[in-house]
PDB file of C-alpha atoms and ligand atoms in Angstrom:
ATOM      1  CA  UNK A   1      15.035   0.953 -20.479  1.00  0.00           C
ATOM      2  CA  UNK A   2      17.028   4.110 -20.007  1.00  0.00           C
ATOM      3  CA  UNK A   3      16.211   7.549 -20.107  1.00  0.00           C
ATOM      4  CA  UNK A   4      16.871   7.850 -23.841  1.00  0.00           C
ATOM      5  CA  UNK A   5      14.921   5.313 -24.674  1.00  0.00           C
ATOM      6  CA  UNK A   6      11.702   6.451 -22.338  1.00  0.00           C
ATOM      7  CA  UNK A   7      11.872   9.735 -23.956  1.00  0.00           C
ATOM      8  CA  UNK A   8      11.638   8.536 -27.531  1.00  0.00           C
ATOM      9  CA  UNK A   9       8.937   6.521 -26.490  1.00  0.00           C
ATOM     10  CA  UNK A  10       6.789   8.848 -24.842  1.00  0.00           C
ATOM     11  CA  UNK A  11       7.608  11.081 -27.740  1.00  0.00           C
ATOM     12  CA  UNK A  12       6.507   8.357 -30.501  1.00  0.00           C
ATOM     13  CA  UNK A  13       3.192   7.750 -28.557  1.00  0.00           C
ATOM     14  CA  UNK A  14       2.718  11.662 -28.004  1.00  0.00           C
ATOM     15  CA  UNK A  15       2.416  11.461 -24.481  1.00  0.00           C
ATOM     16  CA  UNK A  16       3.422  14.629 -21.561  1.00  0.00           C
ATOM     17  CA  UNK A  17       4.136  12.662 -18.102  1.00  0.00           C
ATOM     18  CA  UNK A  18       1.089  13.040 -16.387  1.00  0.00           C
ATOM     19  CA  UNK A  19       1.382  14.438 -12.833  1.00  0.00           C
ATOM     20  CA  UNK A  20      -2.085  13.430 -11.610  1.00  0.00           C
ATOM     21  CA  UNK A  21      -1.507   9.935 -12.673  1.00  0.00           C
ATOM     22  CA  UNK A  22       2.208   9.958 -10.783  1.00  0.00           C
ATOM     23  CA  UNK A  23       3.560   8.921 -14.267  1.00  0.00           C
ATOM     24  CA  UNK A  24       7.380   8.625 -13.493  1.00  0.00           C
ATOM     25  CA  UNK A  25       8.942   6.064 -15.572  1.00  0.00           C
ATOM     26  CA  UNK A  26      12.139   3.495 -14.230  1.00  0.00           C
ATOM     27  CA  UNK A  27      14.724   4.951 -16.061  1.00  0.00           C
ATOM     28  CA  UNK A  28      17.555   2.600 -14.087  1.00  0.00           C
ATOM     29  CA  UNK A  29      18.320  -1.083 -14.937  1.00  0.00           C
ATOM     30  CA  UNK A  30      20.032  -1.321 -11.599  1.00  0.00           C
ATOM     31  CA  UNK A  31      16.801  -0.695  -9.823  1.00  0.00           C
ATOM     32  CA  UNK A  32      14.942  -2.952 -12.147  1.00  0.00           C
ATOM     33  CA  UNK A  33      17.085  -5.762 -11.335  1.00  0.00           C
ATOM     34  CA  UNK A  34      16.692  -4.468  -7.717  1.00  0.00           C
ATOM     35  CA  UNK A  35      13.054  -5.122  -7.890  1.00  0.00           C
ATOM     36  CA  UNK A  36      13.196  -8.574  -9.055  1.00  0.00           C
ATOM     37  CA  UNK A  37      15.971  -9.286  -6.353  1.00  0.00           C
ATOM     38  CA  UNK A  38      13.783  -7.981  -3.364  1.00  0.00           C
ATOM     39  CA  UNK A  39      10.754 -10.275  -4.807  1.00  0.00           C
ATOM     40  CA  UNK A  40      12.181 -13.569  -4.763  1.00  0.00           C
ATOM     41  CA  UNK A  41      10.521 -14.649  -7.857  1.00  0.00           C
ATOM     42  CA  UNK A  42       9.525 -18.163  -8.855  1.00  0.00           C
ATOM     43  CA  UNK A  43       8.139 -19.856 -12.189  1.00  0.00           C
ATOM     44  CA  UNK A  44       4.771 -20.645  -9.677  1.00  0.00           C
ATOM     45  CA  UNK A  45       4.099 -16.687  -8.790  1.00  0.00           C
ATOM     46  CA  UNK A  46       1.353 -14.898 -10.073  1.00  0.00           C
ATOM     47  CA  UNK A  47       2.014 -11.547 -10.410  1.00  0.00           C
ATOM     48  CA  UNK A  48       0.005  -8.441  -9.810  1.00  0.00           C
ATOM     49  CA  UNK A  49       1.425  -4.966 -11.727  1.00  0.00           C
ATOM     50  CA  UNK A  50      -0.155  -1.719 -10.965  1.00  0.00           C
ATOM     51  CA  UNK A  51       0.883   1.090 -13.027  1.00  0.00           C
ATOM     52  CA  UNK A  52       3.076  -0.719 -15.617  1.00  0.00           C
ATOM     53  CA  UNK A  53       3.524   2.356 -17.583  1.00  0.00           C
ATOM     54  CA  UNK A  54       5.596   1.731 -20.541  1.00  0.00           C
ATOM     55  CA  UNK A  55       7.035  -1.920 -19.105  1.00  0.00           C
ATOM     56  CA  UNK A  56      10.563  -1.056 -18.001  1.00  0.00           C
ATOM     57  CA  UNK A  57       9.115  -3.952 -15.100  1.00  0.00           C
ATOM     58  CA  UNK A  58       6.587  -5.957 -16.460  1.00  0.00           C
ATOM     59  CA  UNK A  59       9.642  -6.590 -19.222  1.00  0.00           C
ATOM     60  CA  UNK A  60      12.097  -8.702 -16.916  1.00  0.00           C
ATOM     61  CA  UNK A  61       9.372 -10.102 -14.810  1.00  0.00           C
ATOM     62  CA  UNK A  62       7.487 -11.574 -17.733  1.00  0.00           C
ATOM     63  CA  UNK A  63      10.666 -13.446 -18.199  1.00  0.00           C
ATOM     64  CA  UNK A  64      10.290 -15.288 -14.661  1.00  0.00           C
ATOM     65  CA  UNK A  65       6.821 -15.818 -13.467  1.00  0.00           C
ATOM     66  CA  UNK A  66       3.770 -17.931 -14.343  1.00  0.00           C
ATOM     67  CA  UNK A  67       1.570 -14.917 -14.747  1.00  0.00           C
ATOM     68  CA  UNK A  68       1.367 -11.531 -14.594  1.00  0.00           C
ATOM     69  CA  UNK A  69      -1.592  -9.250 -15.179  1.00  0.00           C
ATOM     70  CA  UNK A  70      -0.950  -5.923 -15.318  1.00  0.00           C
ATOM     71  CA  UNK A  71      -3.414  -2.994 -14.779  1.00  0.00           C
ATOM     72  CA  UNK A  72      -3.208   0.055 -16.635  1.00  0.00           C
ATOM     73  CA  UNK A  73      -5.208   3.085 -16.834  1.00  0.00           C
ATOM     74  CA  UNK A  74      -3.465   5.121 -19.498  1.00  0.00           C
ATOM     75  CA  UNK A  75      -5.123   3.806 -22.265  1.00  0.00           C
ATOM     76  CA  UNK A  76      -2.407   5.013 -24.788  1.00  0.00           C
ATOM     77  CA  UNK A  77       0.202   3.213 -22.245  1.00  0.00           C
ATOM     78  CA  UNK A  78      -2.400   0.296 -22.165  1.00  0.00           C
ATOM     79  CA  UNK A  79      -2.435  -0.114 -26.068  1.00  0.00           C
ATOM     80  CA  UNK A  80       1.090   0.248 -26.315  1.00  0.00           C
ATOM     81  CA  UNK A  81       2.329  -2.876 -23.950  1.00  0.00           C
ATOM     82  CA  UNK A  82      -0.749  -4.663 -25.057  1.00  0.00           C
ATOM     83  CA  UNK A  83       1.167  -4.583 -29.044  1.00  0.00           C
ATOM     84  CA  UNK A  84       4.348  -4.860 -27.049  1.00  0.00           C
ATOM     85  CA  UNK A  85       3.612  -8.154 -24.983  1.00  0.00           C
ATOM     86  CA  UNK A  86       1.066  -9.977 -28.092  1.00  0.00           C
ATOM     87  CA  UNK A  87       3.613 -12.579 -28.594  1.00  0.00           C
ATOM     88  CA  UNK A  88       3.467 -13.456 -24.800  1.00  0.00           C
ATOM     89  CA  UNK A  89       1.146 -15.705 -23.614  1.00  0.00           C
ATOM     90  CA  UNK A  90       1.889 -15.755 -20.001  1.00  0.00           C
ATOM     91  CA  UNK A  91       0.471 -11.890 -19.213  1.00  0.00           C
ATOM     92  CA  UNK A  92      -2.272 -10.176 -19.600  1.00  0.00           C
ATOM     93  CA  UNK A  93      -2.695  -6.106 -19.930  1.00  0.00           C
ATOM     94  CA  UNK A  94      -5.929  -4.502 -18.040  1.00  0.00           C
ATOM     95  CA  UNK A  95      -7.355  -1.264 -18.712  1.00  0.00           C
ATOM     96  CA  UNK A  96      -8.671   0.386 -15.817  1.00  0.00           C
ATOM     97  CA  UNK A  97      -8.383   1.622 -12.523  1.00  0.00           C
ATOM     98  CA  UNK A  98      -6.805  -0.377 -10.074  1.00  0.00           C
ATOM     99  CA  UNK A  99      -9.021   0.843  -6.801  1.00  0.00           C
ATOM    100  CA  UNK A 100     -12.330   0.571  -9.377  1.00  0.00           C
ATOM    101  CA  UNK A 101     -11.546  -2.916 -10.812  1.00  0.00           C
ATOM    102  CA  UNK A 102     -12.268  -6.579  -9.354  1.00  0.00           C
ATOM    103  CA  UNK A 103      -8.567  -7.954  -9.122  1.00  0.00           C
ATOM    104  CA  UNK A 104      -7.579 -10.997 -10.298  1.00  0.00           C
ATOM    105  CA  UNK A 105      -5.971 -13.811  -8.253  1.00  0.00           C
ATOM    106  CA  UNK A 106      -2.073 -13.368  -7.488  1.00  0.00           C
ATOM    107  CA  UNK A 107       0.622 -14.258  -5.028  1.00  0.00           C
ATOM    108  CA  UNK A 108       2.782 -11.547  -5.114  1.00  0.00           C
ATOM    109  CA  UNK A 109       2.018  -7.223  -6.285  1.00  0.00           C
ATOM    110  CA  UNK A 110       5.296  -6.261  -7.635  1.00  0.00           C
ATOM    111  CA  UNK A 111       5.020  -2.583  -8.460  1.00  0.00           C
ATOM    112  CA  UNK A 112       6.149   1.206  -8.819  1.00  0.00           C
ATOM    113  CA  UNK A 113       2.936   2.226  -7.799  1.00  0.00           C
ATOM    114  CA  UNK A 114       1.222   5.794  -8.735  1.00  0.00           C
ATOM    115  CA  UNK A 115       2.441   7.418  -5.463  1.00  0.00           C
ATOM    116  CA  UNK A 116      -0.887   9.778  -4.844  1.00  0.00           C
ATOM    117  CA  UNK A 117      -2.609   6.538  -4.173  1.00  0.00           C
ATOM    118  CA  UNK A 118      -0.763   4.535  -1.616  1.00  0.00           C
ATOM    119  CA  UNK A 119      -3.037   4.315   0.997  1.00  0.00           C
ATOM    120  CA  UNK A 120      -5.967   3.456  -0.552  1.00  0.00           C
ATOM    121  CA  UNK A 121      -3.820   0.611  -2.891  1.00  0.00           C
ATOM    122  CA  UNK A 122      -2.557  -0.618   0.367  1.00  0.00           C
ATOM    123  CA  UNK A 123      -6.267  -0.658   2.035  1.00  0.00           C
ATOM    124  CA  UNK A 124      -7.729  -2.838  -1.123  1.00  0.00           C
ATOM    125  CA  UNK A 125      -4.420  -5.051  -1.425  1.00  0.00           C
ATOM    126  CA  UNK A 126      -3.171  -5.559   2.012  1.00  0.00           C
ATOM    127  CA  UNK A 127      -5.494  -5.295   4.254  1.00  0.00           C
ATOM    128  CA  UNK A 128      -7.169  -8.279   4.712  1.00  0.00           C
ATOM    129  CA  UNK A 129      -6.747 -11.610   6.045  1.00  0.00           C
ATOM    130  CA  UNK A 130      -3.995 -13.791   3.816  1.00  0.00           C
ATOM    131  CA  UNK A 131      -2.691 -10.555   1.452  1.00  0.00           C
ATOM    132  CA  UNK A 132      -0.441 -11.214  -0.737  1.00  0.00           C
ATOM    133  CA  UNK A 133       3.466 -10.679  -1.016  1.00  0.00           C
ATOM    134  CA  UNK A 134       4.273  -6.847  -1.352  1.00  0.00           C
ATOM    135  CA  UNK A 135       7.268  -5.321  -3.626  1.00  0.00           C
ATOM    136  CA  UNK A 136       6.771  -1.383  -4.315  1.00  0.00           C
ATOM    137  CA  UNK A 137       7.795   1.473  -4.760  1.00  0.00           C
ATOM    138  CA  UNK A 138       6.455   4.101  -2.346  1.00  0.00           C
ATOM    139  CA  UNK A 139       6.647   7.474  -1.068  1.00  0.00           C
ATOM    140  CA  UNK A 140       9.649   7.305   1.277  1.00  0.00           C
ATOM    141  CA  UNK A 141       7.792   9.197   4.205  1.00  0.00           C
ATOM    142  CA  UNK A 142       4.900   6.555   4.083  1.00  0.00           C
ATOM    143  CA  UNK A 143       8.029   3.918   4.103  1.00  0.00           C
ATOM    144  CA  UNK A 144       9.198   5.725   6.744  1.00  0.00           C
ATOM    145  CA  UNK A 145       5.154   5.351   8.991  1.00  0.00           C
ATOM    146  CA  UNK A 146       5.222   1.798   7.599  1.00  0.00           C
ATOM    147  CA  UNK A 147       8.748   0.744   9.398  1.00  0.00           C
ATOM    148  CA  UNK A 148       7.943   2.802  12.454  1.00  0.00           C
ATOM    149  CA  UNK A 149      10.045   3.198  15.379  1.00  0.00           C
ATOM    150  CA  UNK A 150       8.312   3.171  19.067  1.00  0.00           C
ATOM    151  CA  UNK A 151       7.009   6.520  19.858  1.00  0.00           C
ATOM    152  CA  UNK A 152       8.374   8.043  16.918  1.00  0.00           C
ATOM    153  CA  UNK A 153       6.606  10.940  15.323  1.00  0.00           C
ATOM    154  CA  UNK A 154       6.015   8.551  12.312  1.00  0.00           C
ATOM    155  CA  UNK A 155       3.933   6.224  14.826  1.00  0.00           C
ATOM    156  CA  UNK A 156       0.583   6.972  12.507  1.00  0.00           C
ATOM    157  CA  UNK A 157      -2.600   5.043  11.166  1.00  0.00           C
ATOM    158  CA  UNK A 158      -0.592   3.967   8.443  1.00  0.00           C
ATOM    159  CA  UNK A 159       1.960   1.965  10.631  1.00  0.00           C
ATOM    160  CA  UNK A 160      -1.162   0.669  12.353  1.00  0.00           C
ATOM    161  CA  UNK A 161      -3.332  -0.566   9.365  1.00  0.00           C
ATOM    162  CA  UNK A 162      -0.595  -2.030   7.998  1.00  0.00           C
ATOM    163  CA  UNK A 163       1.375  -3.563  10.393  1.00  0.00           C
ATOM    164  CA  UNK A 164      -1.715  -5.487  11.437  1.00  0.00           C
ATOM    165  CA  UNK A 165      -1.882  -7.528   8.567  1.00  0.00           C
ATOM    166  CA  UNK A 166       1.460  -7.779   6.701  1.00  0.00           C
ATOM    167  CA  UNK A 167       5.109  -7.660   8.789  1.00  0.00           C
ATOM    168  CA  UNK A 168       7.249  -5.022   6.867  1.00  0.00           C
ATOM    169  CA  UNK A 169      10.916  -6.921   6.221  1.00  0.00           C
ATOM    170  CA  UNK A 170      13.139  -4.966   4.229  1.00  0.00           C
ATOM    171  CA  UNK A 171      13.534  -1.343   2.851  1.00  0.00           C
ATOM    172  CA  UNK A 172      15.900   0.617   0.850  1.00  0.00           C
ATOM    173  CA  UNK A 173      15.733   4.221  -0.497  1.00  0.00           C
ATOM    174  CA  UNK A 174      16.027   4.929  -4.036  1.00  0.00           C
ATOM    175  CA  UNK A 175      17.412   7.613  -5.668  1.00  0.00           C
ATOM    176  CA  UNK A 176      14.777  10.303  -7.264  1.00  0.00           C
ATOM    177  CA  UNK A 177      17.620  10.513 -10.447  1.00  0.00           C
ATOM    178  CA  UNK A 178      16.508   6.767 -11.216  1.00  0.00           C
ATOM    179  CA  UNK A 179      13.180   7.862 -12.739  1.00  0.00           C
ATOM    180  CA  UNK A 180      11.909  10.328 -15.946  1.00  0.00           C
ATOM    181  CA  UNK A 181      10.485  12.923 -15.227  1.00  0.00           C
ATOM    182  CA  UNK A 182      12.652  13.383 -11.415  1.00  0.00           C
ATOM    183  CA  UNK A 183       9.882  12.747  -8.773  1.00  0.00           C
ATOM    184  CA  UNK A 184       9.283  15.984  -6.402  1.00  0.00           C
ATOM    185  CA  UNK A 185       9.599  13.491  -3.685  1.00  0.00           C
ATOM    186  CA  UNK A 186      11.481  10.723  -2.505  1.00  0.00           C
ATOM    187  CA  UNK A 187      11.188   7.005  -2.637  1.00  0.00           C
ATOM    188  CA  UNK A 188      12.083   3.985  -0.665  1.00  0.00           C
ATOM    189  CA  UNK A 189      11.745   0.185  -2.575  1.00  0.00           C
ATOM    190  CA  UNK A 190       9.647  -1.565   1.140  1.00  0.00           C
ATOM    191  CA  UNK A 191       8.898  -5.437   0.992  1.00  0.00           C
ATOM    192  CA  UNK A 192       6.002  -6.514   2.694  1.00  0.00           C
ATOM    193  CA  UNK A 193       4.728 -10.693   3.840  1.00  0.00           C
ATOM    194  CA  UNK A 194       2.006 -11.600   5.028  1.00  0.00           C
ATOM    195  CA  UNK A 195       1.704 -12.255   9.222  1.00  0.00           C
ATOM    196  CA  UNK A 196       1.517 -15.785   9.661  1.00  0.00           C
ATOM    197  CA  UNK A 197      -0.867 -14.900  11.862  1.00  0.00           C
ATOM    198  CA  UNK A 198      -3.252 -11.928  12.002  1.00  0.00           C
ATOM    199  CA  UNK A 199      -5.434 -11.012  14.675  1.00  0.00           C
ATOM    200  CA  UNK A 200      -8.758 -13.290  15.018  1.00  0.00           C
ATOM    201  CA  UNK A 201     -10.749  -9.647  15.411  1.00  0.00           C
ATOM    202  CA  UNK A 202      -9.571  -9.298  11.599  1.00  0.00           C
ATOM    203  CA  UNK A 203     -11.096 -12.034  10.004  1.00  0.00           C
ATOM    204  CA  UNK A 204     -14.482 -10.764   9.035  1.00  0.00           C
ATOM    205  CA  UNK A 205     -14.888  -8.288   6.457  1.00  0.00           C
ATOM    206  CA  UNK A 206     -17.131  -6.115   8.409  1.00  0.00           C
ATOM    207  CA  UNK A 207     -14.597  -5.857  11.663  1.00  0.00           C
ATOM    208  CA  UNK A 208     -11.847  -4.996   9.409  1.00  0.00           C
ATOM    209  CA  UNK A 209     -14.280  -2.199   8.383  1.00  0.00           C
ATOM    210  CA  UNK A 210     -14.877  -1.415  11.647  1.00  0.00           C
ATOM    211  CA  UNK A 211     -10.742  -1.579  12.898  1.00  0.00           C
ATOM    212  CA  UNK A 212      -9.788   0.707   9.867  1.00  0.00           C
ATOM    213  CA  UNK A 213     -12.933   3.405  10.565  1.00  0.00           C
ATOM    214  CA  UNK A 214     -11.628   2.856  14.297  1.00  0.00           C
ATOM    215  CA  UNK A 215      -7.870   4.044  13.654  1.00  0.00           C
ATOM    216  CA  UNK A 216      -8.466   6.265  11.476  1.00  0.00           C
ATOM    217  CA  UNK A 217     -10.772   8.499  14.172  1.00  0.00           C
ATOM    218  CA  UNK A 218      -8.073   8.423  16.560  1.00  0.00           C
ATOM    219  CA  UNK A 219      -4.716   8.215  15.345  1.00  0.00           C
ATOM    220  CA  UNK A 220      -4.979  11.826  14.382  1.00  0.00           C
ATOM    221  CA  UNK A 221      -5.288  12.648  18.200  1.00  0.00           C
ATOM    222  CA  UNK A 222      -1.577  10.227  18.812  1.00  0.00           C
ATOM    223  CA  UNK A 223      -0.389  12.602  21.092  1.00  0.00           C
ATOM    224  CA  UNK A 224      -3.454  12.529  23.547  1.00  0.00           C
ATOM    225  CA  UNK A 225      -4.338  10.291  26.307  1.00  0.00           C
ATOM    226  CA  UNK A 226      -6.444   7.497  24.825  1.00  0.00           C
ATOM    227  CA  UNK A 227      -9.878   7.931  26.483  1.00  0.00           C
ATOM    228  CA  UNK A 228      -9.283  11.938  25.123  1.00  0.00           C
ATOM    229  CA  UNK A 229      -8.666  10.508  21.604  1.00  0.00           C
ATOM    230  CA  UNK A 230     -11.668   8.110  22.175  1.00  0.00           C
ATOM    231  CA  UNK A 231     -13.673  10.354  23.386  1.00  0.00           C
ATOM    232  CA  UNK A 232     -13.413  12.876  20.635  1.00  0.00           C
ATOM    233  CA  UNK A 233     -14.088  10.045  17.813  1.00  0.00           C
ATOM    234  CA  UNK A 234     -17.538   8.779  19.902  1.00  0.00           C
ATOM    235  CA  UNK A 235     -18.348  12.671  20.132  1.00  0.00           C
ATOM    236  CA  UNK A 236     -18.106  12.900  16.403  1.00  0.00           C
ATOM    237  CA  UNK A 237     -20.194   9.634  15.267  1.00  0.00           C
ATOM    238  CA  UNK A 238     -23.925  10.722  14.446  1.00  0.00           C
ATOM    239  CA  UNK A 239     -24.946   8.191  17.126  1.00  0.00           C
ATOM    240  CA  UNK A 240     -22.690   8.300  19.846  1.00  0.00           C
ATOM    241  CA  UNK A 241     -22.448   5.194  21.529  1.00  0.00           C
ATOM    242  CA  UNK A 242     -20.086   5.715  24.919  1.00  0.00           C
ATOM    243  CA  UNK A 243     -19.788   8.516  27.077  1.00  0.00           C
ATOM    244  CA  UNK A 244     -16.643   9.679  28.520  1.00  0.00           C
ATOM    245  CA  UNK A 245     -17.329   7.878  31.526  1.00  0.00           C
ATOM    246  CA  UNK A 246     -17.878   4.815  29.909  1.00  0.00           C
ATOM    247  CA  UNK A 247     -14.833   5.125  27.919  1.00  0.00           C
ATOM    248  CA  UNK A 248     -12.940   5.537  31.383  1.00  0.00           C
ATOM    249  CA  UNK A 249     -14.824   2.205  33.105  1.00  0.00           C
ATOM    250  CA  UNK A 250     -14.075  -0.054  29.691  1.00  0.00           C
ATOM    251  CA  UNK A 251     -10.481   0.753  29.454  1.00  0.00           C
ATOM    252  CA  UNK A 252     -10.094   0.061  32.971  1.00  0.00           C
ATOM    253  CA  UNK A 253     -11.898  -3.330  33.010  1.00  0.00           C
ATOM    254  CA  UNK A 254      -9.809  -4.054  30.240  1.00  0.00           C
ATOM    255  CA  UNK A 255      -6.469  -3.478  32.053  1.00  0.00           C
ATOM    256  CA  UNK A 256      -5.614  -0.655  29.730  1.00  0.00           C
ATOM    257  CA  UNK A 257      -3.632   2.147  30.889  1.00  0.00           C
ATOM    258  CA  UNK A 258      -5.080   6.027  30.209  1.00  0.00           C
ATOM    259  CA  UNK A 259      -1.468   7.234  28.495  1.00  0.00           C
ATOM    260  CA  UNK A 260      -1.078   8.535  25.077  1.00  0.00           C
ATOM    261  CA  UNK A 261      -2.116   6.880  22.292  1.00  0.00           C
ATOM    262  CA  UNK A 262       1.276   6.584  20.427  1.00  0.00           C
ATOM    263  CA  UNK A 263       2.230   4.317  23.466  1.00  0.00           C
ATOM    264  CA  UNK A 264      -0.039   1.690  21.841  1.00  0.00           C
ATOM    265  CA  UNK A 265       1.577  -1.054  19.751  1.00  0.00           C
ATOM    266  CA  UNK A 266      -0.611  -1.892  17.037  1.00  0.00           C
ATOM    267  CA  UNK A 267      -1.751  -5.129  18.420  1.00  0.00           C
ATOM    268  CA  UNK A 268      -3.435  -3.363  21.689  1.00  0.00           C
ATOM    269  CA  UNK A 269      -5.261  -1.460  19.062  1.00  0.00           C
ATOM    270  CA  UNK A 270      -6.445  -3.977  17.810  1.00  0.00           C
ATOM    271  CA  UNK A 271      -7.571  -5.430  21.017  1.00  0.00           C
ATOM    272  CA  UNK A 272      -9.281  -2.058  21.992  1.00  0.00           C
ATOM    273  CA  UNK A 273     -10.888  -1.235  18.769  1.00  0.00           C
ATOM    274  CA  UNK A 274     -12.800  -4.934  19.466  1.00  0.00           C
ATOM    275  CA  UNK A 275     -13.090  -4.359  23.050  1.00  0.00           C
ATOM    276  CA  UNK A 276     -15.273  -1.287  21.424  1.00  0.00           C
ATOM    277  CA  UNK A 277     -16.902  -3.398  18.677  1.00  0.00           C
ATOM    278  CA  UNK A 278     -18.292  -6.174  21.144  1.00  0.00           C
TER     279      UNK A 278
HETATM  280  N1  SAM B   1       5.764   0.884 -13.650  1.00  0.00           N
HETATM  281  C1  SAM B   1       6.192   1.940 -14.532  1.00  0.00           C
HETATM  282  C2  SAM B   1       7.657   2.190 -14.320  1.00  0.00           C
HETATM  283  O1  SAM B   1       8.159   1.813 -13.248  1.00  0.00           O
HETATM  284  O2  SAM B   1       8.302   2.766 -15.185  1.00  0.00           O
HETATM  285  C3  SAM B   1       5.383   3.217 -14.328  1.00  0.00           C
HETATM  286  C4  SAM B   1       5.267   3.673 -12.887  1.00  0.00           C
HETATM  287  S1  SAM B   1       4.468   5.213 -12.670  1.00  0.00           S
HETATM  288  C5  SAM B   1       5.130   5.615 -11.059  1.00  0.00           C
HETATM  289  C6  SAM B   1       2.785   4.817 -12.227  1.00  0.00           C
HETATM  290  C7  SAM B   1       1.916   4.207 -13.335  1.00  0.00           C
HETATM  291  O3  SAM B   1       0.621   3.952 -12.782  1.00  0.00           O
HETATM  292  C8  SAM B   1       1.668   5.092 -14.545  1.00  0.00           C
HETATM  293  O4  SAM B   1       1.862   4.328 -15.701  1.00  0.00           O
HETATM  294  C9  SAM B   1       0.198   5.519 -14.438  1.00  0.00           C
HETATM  295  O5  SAM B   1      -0.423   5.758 -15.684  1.00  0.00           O
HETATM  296  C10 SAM B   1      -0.402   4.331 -13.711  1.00  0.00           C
HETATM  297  N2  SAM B   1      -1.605   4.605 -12.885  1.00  0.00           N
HETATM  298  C11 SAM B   1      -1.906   5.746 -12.219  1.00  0.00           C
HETATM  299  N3  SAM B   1      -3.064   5.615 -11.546  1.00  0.00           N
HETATM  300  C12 SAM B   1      -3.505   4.342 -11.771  1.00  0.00           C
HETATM  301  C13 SAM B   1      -4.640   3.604 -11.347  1.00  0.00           C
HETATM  302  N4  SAM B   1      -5.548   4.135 -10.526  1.00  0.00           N
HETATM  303  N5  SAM B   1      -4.800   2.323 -11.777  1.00  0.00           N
HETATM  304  C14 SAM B   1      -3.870   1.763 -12.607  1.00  0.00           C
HETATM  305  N6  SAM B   1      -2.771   2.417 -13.044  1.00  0.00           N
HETATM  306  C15 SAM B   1      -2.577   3.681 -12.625  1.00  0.00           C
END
């Protein structure tokens, strides 16, 4: 699909890019093919699609996979690849909202995702123990927290969350000129596999629950001394449970230094966030 096309589309179905929705159509076969490249593809995959828009993806993958199902919640974009892919029977078109809906099963979410709603599409699709294969299309400064460098300023609870389920291999940055209408910001394709093994503290539905409330009370304090960041997310519980001095006498038992919390590779986070738990 190029930009001509895309335009006489969204023209035929009277539809104005919607901002809200992050509606910014692949207008570049090159990135397309890019796509499939970077997901390795196989006649046994199952693929997820969020966001298919008007199919410039969900056209070559449907050529390659088992399955796709593809979630949509435009429903004028919805009805259109629904009449678009009725002679397929190897996808299916959803109507809804991803974060809303109960997913179906897949192997692999191969996406250019609506870009307001990263985090929580990574929280639902990633986060857990045995996610699936990751290829999408993301805000390049959440790329950038996701591939983190030690002690960077992009060190955030982003890079944590994600990099303690899925190990982020491979990135490249995309040009803003390869979509209609231009993004306002720019975007980096990221592939993301699953750890072979993740943490035993995050196997349980309620610890993960508890890990993700955990880091995201102190990773906005990164650039204080842990038992200060700690301290401040206990204070602001409605039932605090440790005192500072507590804090102080755990982390010490525990063999864990008092220095800044952006000196903490995700896995000692982990650790600390269960030390906490238990
Ligand atoms: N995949 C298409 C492409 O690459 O040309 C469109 C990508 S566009 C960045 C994001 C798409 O996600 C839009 O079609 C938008 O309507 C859809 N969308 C936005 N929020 C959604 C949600 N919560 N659940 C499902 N789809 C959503």
């Amino acid at each position: 699909m190029d930009k001509r096309e895309v335009q006489l589309i969204l023209k035929q179905l009277k539809i104005n890019p919607n901002k809200k929705l992050g509606q910014n159509f692949l207008i570049d076969k090159n990135i397309v093919n890019k796509i499939i490249s970077f997901s390795e593809i196989s006649k046994n995959d199952v693929i997820l699609e969020i966001g298919p828009g008007l199919g410039a993806l969900t056209e070559e993958l449907v050529k390659y996979v088992k399955k796709i199902y593809a979630i949509e919640i435009d429903y004028r974009l919805f009805s259109y690849l629904d009449e678009k892919f009725r002679n397929f029977d190897n996808i299916e078109i959803i109507y809804g909202n991803v974060l809303e809906l109960e997913l179906p099963f897949h192997t692999k979410v191969v996406s250019n995702i609506p870009y307001s709603i990263t985090g929580p599409i990574l929280e639902k699709i990633f986060f857990k123990n045995k996610p699936p294969i990751g290829v999408l299309m993301i805000e390049k400064n959440i790329a950038d927290r996701i591939f983190f460098s030690e002690n960077s300023k992009n060190y955030s609870r982003i890079s944590v969350n994600t990099n303690a389920f899925v190990n982020p291999v491979s990135r490249s940055t995309i040009s803003r000129m390869s979509f209609y209408p231009i993004p306002k910001i720019s975007l980096s394709l990221i592939k993301l596999v699953p750890k072979t093994e993740i943490n035993s503290f995050l196997m349980e539905k309620d610890s993960i629950a508890y890990f993700l409330r955990f880091i995201a009370g102190i990773m906005p304090y990164k650039n204080k001394n842990i038992s200060n960041a700690l301290d401040i997310y206990f204070k602001a519980l409605t039932k605090r449970k440790y005192t500072k001095e507590e804090i102080l006498m755990i982390l010490q038992k525990n063999n864990y230094e008092n220095k800044k919390l952006l000196n903490f590779t995700p896995n000692e986070l982990i650790e600390i966030s269960k030390v906490f738990y238990s």
